[in-house]
Short mmCIF file of C-alpha atoms and ligand atoms in Angstrom, two decimals:
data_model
loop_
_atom_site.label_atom_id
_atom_site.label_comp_id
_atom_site.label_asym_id
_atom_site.label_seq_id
_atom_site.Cartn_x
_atom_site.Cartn_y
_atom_site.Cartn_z
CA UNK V 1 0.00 0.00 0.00
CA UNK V 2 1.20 3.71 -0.77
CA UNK V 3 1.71 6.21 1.45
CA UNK V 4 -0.80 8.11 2.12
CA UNK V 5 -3.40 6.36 0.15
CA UNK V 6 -6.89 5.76 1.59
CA UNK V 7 -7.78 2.39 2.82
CA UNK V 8 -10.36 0.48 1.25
CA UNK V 9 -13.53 -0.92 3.19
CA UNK V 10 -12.30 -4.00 2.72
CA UNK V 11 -9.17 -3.36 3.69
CA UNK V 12 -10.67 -1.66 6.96
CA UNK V 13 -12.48 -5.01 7.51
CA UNK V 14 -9.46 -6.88 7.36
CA UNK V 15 -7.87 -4.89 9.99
CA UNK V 16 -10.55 -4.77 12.05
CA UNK V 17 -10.73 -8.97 12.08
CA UNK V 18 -7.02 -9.05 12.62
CA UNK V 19 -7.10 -6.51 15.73
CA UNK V 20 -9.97 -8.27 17.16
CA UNK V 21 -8.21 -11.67 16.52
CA UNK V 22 -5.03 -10.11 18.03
CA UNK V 23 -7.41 -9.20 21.13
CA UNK V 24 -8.69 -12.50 21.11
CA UNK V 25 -5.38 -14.66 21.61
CA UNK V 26 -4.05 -12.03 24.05
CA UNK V 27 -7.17 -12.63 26.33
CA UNK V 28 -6.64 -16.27 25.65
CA UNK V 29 -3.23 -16.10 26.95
CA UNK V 30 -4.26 -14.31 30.10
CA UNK V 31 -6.70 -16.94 30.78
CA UNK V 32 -4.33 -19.69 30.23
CA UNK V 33 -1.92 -18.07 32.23
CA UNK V 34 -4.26 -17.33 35.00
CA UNK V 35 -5.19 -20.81 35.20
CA UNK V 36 -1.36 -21.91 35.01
CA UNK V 37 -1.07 -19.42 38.09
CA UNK V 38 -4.25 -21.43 39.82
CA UNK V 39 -2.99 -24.44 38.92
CA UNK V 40 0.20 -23.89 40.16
CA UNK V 41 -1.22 -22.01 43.58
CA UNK V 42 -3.11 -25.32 43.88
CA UNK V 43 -0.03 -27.98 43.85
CA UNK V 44 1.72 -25.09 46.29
CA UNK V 45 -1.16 -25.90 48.72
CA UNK V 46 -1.73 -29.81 48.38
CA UNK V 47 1.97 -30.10 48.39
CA UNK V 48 2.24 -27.79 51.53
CA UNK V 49 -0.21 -29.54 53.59
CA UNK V 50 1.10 -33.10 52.67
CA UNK V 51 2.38 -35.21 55.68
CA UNK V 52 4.41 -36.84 53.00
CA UNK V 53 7.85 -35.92 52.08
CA UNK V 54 7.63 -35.00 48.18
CA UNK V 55 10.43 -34.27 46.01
CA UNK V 56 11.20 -34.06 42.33
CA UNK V 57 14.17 -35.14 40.80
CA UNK V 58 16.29 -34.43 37.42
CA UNK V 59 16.65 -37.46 35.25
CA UNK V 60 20.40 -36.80 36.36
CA UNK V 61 18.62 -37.62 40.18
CA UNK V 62 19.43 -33.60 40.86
CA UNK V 63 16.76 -32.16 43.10
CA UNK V 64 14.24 -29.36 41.73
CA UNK V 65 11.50 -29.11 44.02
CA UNK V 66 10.37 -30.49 47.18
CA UNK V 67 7.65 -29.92 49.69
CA UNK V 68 7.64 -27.75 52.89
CA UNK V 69 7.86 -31.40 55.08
CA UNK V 70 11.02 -32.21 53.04
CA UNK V 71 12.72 -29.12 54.00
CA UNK V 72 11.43 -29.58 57.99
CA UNK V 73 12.03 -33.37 57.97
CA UNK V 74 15.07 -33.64 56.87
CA UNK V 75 16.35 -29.81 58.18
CA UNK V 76 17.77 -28.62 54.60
CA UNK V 77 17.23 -25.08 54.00
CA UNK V 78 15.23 -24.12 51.27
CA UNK V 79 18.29 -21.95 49.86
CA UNK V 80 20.78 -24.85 49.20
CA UNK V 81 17.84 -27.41 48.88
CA UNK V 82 18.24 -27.01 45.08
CA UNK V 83 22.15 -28.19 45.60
CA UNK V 84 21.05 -31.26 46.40
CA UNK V 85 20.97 -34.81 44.43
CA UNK V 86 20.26 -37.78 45.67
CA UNK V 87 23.54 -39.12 46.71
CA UNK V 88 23.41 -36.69 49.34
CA UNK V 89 20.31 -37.86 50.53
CA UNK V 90 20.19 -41.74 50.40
CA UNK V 91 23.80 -44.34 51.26
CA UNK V 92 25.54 -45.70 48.38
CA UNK V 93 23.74 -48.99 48.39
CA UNK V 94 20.35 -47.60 48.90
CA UNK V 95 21.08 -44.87 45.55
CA UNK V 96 21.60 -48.03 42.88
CA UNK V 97 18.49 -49.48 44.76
CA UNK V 98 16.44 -46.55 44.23
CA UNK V 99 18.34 -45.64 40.64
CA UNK V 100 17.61 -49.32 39.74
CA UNK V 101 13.60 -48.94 40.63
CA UNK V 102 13.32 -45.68 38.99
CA UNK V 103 14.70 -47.09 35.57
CA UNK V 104 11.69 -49.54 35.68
CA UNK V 105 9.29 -46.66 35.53
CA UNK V 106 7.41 -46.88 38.78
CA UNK V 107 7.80 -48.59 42.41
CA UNK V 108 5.73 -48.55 45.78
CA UNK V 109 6.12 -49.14 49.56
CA UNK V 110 10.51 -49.21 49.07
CA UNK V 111 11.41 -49.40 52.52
CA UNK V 112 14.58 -47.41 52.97
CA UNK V 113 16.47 -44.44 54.41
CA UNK V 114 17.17 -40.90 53.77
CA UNK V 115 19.98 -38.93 55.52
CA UNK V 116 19.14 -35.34 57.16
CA UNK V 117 21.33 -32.59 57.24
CA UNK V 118 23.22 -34.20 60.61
CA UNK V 119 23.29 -37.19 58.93
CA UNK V 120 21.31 -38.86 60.88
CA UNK V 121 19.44 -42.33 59.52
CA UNK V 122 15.29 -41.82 59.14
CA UNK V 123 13.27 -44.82 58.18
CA UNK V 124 11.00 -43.98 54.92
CA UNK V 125 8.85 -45.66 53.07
CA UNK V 126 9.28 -44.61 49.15
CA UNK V 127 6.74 -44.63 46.24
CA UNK V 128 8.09 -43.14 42.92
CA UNK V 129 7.33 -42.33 39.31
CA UNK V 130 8.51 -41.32 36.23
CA UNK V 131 7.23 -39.03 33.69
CA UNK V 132 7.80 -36.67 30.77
CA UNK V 133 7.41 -33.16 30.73
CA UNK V 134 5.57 -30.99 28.18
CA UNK V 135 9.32 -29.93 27.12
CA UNK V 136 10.39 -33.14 27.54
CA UNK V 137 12.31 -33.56 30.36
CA UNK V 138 12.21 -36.52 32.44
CA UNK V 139 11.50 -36.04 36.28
CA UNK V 140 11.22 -38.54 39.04
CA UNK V 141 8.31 -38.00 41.56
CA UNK V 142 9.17 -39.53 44.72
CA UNK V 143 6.79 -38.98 47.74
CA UNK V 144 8.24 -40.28 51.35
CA UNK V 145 6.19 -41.54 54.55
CA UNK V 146 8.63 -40.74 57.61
CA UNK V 147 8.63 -44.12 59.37
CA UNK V 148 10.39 -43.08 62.48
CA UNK V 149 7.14 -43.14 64.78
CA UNK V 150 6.52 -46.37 63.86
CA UNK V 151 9.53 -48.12 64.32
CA UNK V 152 9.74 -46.57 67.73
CA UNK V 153 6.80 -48.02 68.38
CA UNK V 154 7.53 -51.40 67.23
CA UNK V 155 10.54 -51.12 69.89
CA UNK V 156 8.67 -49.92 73.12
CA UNK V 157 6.42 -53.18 71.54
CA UNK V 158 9.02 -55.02 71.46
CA UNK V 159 10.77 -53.93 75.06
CA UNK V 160 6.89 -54.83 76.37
CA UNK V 161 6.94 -58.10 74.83
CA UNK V 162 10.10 -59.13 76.29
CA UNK V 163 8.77 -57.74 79.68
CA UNK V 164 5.64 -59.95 79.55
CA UNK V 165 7.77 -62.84 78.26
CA UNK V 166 10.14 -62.30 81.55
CA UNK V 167 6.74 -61.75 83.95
CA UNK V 168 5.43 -65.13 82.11
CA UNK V 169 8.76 -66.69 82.53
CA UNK V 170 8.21 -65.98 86.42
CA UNK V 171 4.90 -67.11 86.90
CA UNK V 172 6.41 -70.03 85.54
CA UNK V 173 8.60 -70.15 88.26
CA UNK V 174 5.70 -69.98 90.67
CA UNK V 175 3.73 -72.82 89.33
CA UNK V 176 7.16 -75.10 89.64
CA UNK V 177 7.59 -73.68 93.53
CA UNK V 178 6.01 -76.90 94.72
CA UNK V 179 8.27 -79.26 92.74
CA UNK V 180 11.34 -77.37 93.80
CA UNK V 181 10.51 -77.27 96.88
CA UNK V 182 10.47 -80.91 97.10
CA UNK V 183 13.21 -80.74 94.99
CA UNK V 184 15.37 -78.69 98.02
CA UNK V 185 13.61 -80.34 100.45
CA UNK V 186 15.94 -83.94 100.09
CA UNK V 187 19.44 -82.18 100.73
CA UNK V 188 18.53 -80.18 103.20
CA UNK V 189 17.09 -83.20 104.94
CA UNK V 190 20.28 -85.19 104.69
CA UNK V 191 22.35 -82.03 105.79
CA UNK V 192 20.41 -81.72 108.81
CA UNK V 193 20.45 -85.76 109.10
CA UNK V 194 24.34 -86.01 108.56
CA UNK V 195 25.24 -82.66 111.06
CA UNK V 196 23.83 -84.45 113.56
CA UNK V 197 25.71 -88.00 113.17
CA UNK V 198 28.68 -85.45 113.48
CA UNK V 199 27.46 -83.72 116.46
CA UNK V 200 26.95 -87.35 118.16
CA UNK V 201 30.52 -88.41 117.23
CA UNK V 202 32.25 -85.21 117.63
CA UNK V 203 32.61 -86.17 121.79
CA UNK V 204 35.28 -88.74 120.44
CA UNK V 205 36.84 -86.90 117.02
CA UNK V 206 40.09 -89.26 117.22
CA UNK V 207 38.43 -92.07 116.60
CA UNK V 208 35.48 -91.45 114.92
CA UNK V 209 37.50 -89.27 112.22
CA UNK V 210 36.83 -91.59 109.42
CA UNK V 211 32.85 -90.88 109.73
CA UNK V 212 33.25 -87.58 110.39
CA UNK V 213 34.72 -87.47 107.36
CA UNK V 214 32.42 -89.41 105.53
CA UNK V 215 29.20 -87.60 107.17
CA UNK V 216 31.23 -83.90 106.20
CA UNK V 217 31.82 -84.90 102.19
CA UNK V 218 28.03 -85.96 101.83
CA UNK V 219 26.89 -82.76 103.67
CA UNK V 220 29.41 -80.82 100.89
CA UNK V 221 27.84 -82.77 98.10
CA UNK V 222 24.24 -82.06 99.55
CA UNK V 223 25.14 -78.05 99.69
CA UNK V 224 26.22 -78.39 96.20
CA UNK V 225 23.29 -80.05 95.13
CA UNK V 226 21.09 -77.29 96.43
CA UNK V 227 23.28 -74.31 95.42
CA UNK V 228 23.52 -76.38 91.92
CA UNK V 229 19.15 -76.13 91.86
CA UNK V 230 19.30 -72.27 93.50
CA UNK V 231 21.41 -71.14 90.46
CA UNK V 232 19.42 -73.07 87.89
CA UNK V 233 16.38 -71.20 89.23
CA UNK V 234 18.50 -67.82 88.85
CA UNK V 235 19.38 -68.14 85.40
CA UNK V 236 16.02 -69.29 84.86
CA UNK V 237 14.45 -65.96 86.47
CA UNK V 238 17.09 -63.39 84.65
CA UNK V 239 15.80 -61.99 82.14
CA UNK V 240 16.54 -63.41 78.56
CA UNK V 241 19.41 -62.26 76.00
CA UNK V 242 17.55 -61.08 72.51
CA UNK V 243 20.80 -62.62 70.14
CA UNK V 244 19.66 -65.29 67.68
CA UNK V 245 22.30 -67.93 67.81
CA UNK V 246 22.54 -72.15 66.54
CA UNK V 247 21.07 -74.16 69.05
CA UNK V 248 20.74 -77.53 70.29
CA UNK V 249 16.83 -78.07 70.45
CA UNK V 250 17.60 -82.34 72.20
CA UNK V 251 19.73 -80.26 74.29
CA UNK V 252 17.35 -77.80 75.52
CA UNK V 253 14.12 -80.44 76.02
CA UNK V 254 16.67 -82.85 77.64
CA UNK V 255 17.69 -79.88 80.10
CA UNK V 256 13.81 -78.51 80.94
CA UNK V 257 13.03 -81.81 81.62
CA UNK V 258 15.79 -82.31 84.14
CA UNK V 259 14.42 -78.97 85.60
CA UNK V 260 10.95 -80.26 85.79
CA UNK V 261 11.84 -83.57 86.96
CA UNK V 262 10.33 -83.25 89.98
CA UNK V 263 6.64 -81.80 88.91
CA UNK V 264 6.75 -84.38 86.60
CA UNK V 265 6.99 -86.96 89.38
CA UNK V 266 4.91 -85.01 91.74
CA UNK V 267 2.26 -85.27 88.72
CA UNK V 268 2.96 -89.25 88.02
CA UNK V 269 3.84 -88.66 84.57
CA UNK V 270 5.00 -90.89 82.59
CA UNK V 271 7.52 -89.57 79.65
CA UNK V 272 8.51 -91.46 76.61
CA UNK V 273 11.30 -88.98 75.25
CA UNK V 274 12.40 -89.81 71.51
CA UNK V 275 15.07 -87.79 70.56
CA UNK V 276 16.50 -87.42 66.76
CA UNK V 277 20.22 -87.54 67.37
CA UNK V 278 20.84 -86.43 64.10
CA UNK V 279 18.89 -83.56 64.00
CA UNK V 280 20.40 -80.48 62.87
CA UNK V 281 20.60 -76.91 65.30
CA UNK V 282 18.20 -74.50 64.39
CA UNK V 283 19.04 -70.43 65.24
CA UNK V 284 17.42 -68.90 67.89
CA UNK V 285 17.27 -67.80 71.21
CA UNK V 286 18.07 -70.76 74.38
CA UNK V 287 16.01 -68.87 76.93
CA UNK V 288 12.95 -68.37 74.64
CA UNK V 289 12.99 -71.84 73.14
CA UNK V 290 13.56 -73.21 76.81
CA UNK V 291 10.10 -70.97 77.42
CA UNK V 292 8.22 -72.49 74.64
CA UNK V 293 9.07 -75.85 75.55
CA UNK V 294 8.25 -74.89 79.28
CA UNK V 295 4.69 -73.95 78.41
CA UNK V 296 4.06 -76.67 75.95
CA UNK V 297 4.98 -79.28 78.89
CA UNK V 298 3.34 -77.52 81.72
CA UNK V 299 0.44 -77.18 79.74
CA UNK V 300 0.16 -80.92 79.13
CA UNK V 301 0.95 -81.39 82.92
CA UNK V 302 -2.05 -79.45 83.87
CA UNK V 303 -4.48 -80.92 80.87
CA UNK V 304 -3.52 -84.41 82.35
CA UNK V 305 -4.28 -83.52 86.18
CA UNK V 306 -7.39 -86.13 85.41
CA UNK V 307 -6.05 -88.47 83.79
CA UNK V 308 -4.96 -91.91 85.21
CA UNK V 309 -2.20 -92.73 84.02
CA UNK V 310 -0.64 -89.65 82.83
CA UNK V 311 1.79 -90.22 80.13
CA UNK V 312 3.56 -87.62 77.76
CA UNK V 313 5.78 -88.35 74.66
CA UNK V 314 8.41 -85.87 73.04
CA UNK V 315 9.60 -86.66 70.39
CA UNK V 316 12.24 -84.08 67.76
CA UNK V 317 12.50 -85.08 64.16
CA UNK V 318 13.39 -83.75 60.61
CA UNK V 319 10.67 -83.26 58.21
CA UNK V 320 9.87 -81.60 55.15
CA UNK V 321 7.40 -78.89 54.81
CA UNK V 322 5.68 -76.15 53.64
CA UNK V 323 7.00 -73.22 54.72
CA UNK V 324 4.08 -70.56 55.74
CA UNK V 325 6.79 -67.35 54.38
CA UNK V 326 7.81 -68.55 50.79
CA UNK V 327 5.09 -71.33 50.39
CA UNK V 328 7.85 -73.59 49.28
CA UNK V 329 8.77 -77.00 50.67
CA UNK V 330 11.62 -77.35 52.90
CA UNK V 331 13.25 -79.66 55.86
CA UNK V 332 12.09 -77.82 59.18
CA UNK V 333 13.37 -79.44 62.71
CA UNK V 334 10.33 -80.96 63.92
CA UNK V 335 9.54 -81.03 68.22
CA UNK V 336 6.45 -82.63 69.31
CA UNK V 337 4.29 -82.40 72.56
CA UNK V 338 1.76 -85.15 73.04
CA UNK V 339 -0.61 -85.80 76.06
CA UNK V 340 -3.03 -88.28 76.98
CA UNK V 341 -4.74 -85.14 79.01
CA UNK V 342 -8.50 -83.23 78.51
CA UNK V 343 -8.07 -82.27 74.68
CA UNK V 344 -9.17 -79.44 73.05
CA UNK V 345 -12.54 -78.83 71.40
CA UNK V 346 -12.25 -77.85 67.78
CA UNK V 347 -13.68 -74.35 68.80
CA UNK V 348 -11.24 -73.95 71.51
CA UNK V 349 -8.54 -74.83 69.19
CA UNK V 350 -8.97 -71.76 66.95
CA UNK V 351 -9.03 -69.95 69.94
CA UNK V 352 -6.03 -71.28 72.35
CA UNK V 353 -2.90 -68.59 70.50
CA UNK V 354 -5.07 -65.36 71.45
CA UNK V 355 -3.97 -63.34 74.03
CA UNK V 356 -5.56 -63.81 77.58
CA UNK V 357 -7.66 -66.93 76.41
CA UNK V 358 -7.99 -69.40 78.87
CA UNK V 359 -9.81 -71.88 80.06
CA UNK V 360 -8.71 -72.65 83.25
CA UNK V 361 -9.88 -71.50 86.52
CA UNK V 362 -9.90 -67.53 87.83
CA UNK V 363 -6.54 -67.12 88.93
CA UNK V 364 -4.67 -70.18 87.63
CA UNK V 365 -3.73 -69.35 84.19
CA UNK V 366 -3.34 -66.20 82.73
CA UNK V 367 -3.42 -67.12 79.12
CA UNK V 368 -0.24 -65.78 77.67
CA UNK V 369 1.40 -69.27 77.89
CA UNK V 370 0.27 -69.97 74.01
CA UNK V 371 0.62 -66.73 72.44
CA UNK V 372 3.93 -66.18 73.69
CA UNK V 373 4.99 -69.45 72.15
CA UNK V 374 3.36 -68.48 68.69
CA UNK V 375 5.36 -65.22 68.71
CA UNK V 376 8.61 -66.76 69.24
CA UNK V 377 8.33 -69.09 67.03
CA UNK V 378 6.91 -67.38 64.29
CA UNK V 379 9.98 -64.49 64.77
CA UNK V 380 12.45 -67.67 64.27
CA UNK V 381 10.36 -68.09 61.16
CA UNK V 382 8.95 -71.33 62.32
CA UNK V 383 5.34 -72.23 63.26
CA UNK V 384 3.23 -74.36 65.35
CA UNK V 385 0.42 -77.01 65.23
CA UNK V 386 -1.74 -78.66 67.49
CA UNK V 387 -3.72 -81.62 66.81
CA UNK V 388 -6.77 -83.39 69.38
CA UNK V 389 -8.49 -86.05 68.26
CA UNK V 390 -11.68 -86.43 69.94
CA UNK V 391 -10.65 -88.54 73.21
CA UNK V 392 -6.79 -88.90 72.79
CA UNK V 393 -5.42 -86.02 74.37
CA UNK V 394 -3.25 -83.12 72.44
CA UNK V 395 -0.31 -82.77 70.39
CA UNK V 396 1.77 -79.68 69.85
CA UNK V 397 3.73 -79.24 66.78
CA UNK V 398 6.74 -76.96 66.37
CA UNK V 399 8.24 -76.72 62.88
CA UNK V 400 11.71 -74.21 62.94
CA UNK V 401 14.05 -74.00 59.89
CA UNK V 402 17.74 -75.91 60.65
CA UNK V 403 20.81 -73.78 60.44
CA UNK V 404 22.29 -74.97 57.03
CA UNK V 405 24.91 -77.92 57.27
CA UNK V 406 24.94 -77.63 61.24
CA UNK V 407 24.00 -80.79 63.44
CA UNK V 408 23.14 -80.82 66.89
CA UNK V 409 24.10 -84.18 67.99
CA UNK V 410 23.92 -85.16 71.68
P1 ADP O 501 -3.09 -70.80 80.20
O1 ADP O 501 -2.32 -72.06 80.37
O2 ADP O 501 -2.70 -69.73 81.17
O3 ADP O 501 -4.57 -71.00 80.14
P2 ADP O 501 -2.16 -70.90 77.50
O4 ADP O 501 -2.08 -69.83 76.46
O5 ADP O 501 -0.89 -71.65 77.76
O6 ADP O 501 -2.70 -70.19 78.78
O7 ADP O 501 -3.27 -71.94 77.08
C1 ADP O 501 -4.51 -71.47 76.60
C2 ADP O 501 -5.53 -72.58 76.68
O8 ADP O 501 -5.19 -73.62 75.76
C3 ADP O 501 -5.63 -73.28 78.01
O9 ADP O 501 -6.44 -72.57 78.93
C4 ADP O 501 -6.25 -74.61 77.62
O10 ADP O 501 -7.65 -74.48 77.43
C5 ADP O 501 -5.68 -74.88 76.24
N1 ADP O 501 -4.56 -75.83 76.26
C6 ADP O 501 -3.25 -75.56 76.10
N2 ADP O 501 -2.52 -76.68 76.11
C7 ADP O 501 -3.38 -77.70 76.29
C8 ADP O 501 -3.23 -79.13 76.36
N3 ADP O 501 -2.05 -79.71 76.27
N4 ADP O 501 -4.36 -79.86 76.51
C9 ADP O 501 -5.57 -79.27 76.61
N5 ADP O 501 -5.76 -77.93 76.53
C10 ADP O 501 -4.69 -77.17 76.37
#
């Protein structure tokens, strides 16, 4: 167009459309970018009042954003936040694990730890994601559940549960009282018995210095005896060591039933002890495994306070199984517990690993016995049966995996 010449109407039009068009897209853009601000406002606020940590990082694992809880958690300030990658958050081995499960695209529930600014450990849970951005870039979304709380928890659980195993342990002690006493009773009656021979001979020590003698060594060997059954009961009473180690299960039965010897003869029973000599150790703990068998046994004591002729057979063996944690079939060390006693009702069965359920008298059983023994057995990754046919008393069944290639012959 010339200068200065008029415009046509046409060409008017035209301009008009354009400007309006020009209006148009720069209203559009306001809008959009209004919307981008509301948007954006929005994640600011979900982000901010997330009890999750959330961070996003570079596909180079470099750290561009990350919620308010991120910063407070883990005590990074917001300033040098942005000079931080993951291998300053996470240990080396932990990284490739978390490298290796972005690479697949997507992962849940990772548990794991991330390092605060005083390097100090906390326990996380980790989801993540991967995606593209509009531009292109890839980012990593990873959102973290602080797990600290809990695992504290799990210990003051864990500190109660060995208290209520110890206060168990000693009620234990109380319902043996009677057979120790007995138990204490015969040396202290042959002390008293043999200081008096000496007191009768002492008027002529020259000559009756060979049964002085004689009537002094027995009363040492008595004295022994009883300190020997005071310092079982000690051991017994102190309070148990949490280290897993190999153990000898035909050990430990064979020793509990030494300790019980004298309920058991008190009671009148019978025991037919079958012992696989080749059976291998299994890990665990002595004084929680000398627990389980404790209960099993004094539970089949009382069950049989009716019976007649009161007879109980333990017997350890190797057997292959199903194991509960992988569903795959493995040898487990095998202990069983069988009485001739009261038996247990099908709906009592279901019933006999809860907490507090009993069904003996107000006052004689507290109903721990059980559930104690299904806890430590299940954390040594075993598990336990019991059988009753209707009229033959009960069997317990203890299934823990062996220590590879170690035997516990006795
Ligand atoms: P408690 O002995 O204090 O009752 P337990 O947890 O050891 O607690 O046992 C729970 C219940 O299981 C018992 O009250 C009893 O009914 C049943 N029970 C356990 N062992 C036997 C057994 N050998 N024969 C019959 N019943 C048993």
């Amino acid at each position: 167009m010339k200068k200065g010449t008029l415009l046509s109407p046409t060409d008017n039009r035209l301009i008009e459309i354009l400007e309006k068009q020009k209006l148009d897209l720069v209203v559009r853009f306001l809008r959009k970018q209004e919307e981008v601000e509301a948007g954006k406002e929005f994640t600011n606020k979900i982000l901010a009042s997330l009890s999750d940590l959330f961070f996003l990082l570079t596909d180079g694992l470099q750290l561009v954003q990350a919620n308010q809880e991120f910063y407070r958690i883990l005590g990074y300030g917001n300033e040098n936040g942005t000079n931080l990658s993951l291998a300053d958050l996470v240990d080396d081995v932990e990284y490739d694990s978390i490298r290796l499960a972005l690479e697949k695209g997507e992962f849940q529930n990772l548990e794991t730890h991330l390092i605060d600014h005083q390097g100090t450990h906390i326990p996380i849970t980790l989801k993540g994601s991967t995606y593209t951005s509009e531009c292109g870039n890839i980012l990593h979304m990873l959102i973290a559940t602080d797990r600290s709380d809990f695992y504290s928890m799990m210990n003051r659980m864990h500190e109660a549960q060995e208290q209520l195993i110890h206060s168990v342990r000693l009620a234990s002690l109380g319902e043996m009282a009677a057979g120790i006493g007995h138990e204490l009773t015969q040396p202290l009656n042959a002390i008293l018995l043999f200081s008096r021979n000496c007191l009768k001979v002492l008027e002529d020590p020259v000559k009756n210095k060979p049964m002085l003698e004689e009537n002094l060594n027995i009363i040492v060997d008595r004295v022994n005896k009883a300190s020997s059954i005071i310092r079982s009961l000690k051991s017994f009473g102190g309070k148990t060591i949490d280290e897993k180690a190999p153990v000898n299960v035909n050990a430990i039965l064979t020793n509990i039933l030494k300790f019980l010897q004298s309920q058991l003869t008190l009671s009148e029973v019978e025991i037919d002890l079958q012992l696989d000599t080749s059976l291998p150790l299994v890990l665990g703990q002595e004084v929680k495994l000398e627990q389980v068998f404790l209960n099993l046994i004094q539970n089949a004591i009382q069950a049989m306070g009716k019976t007649d002729q009161p007879r109980m057979s333990i017997t350890t063996f190797l057997q292959s199984h199903i194991d509960p944690e992988t569903l795959l079939e493995k040898p487990f060390v095998g202990i069983k517990v069988q009485d001739n006693g009261e038996g247990i009702d099908l709906d009592i069965q279901r019933k006999i690993f809860d907490p507090f359920f009993t069904t003996r008298e107000v006052g004689t059983g507290m109903g721990l016995g059980l559930s104690i023994v299904d806890r430590i057995i299940r954390g040594l990754s075993g598990f336990i049966k019991v059988e009753s046919p209707a009229g033959r008393g009960a069997s317990f069944f203890i299934f823990l995996p062996p220590c590879a290639n170690r035997s516990g012959n006795i």
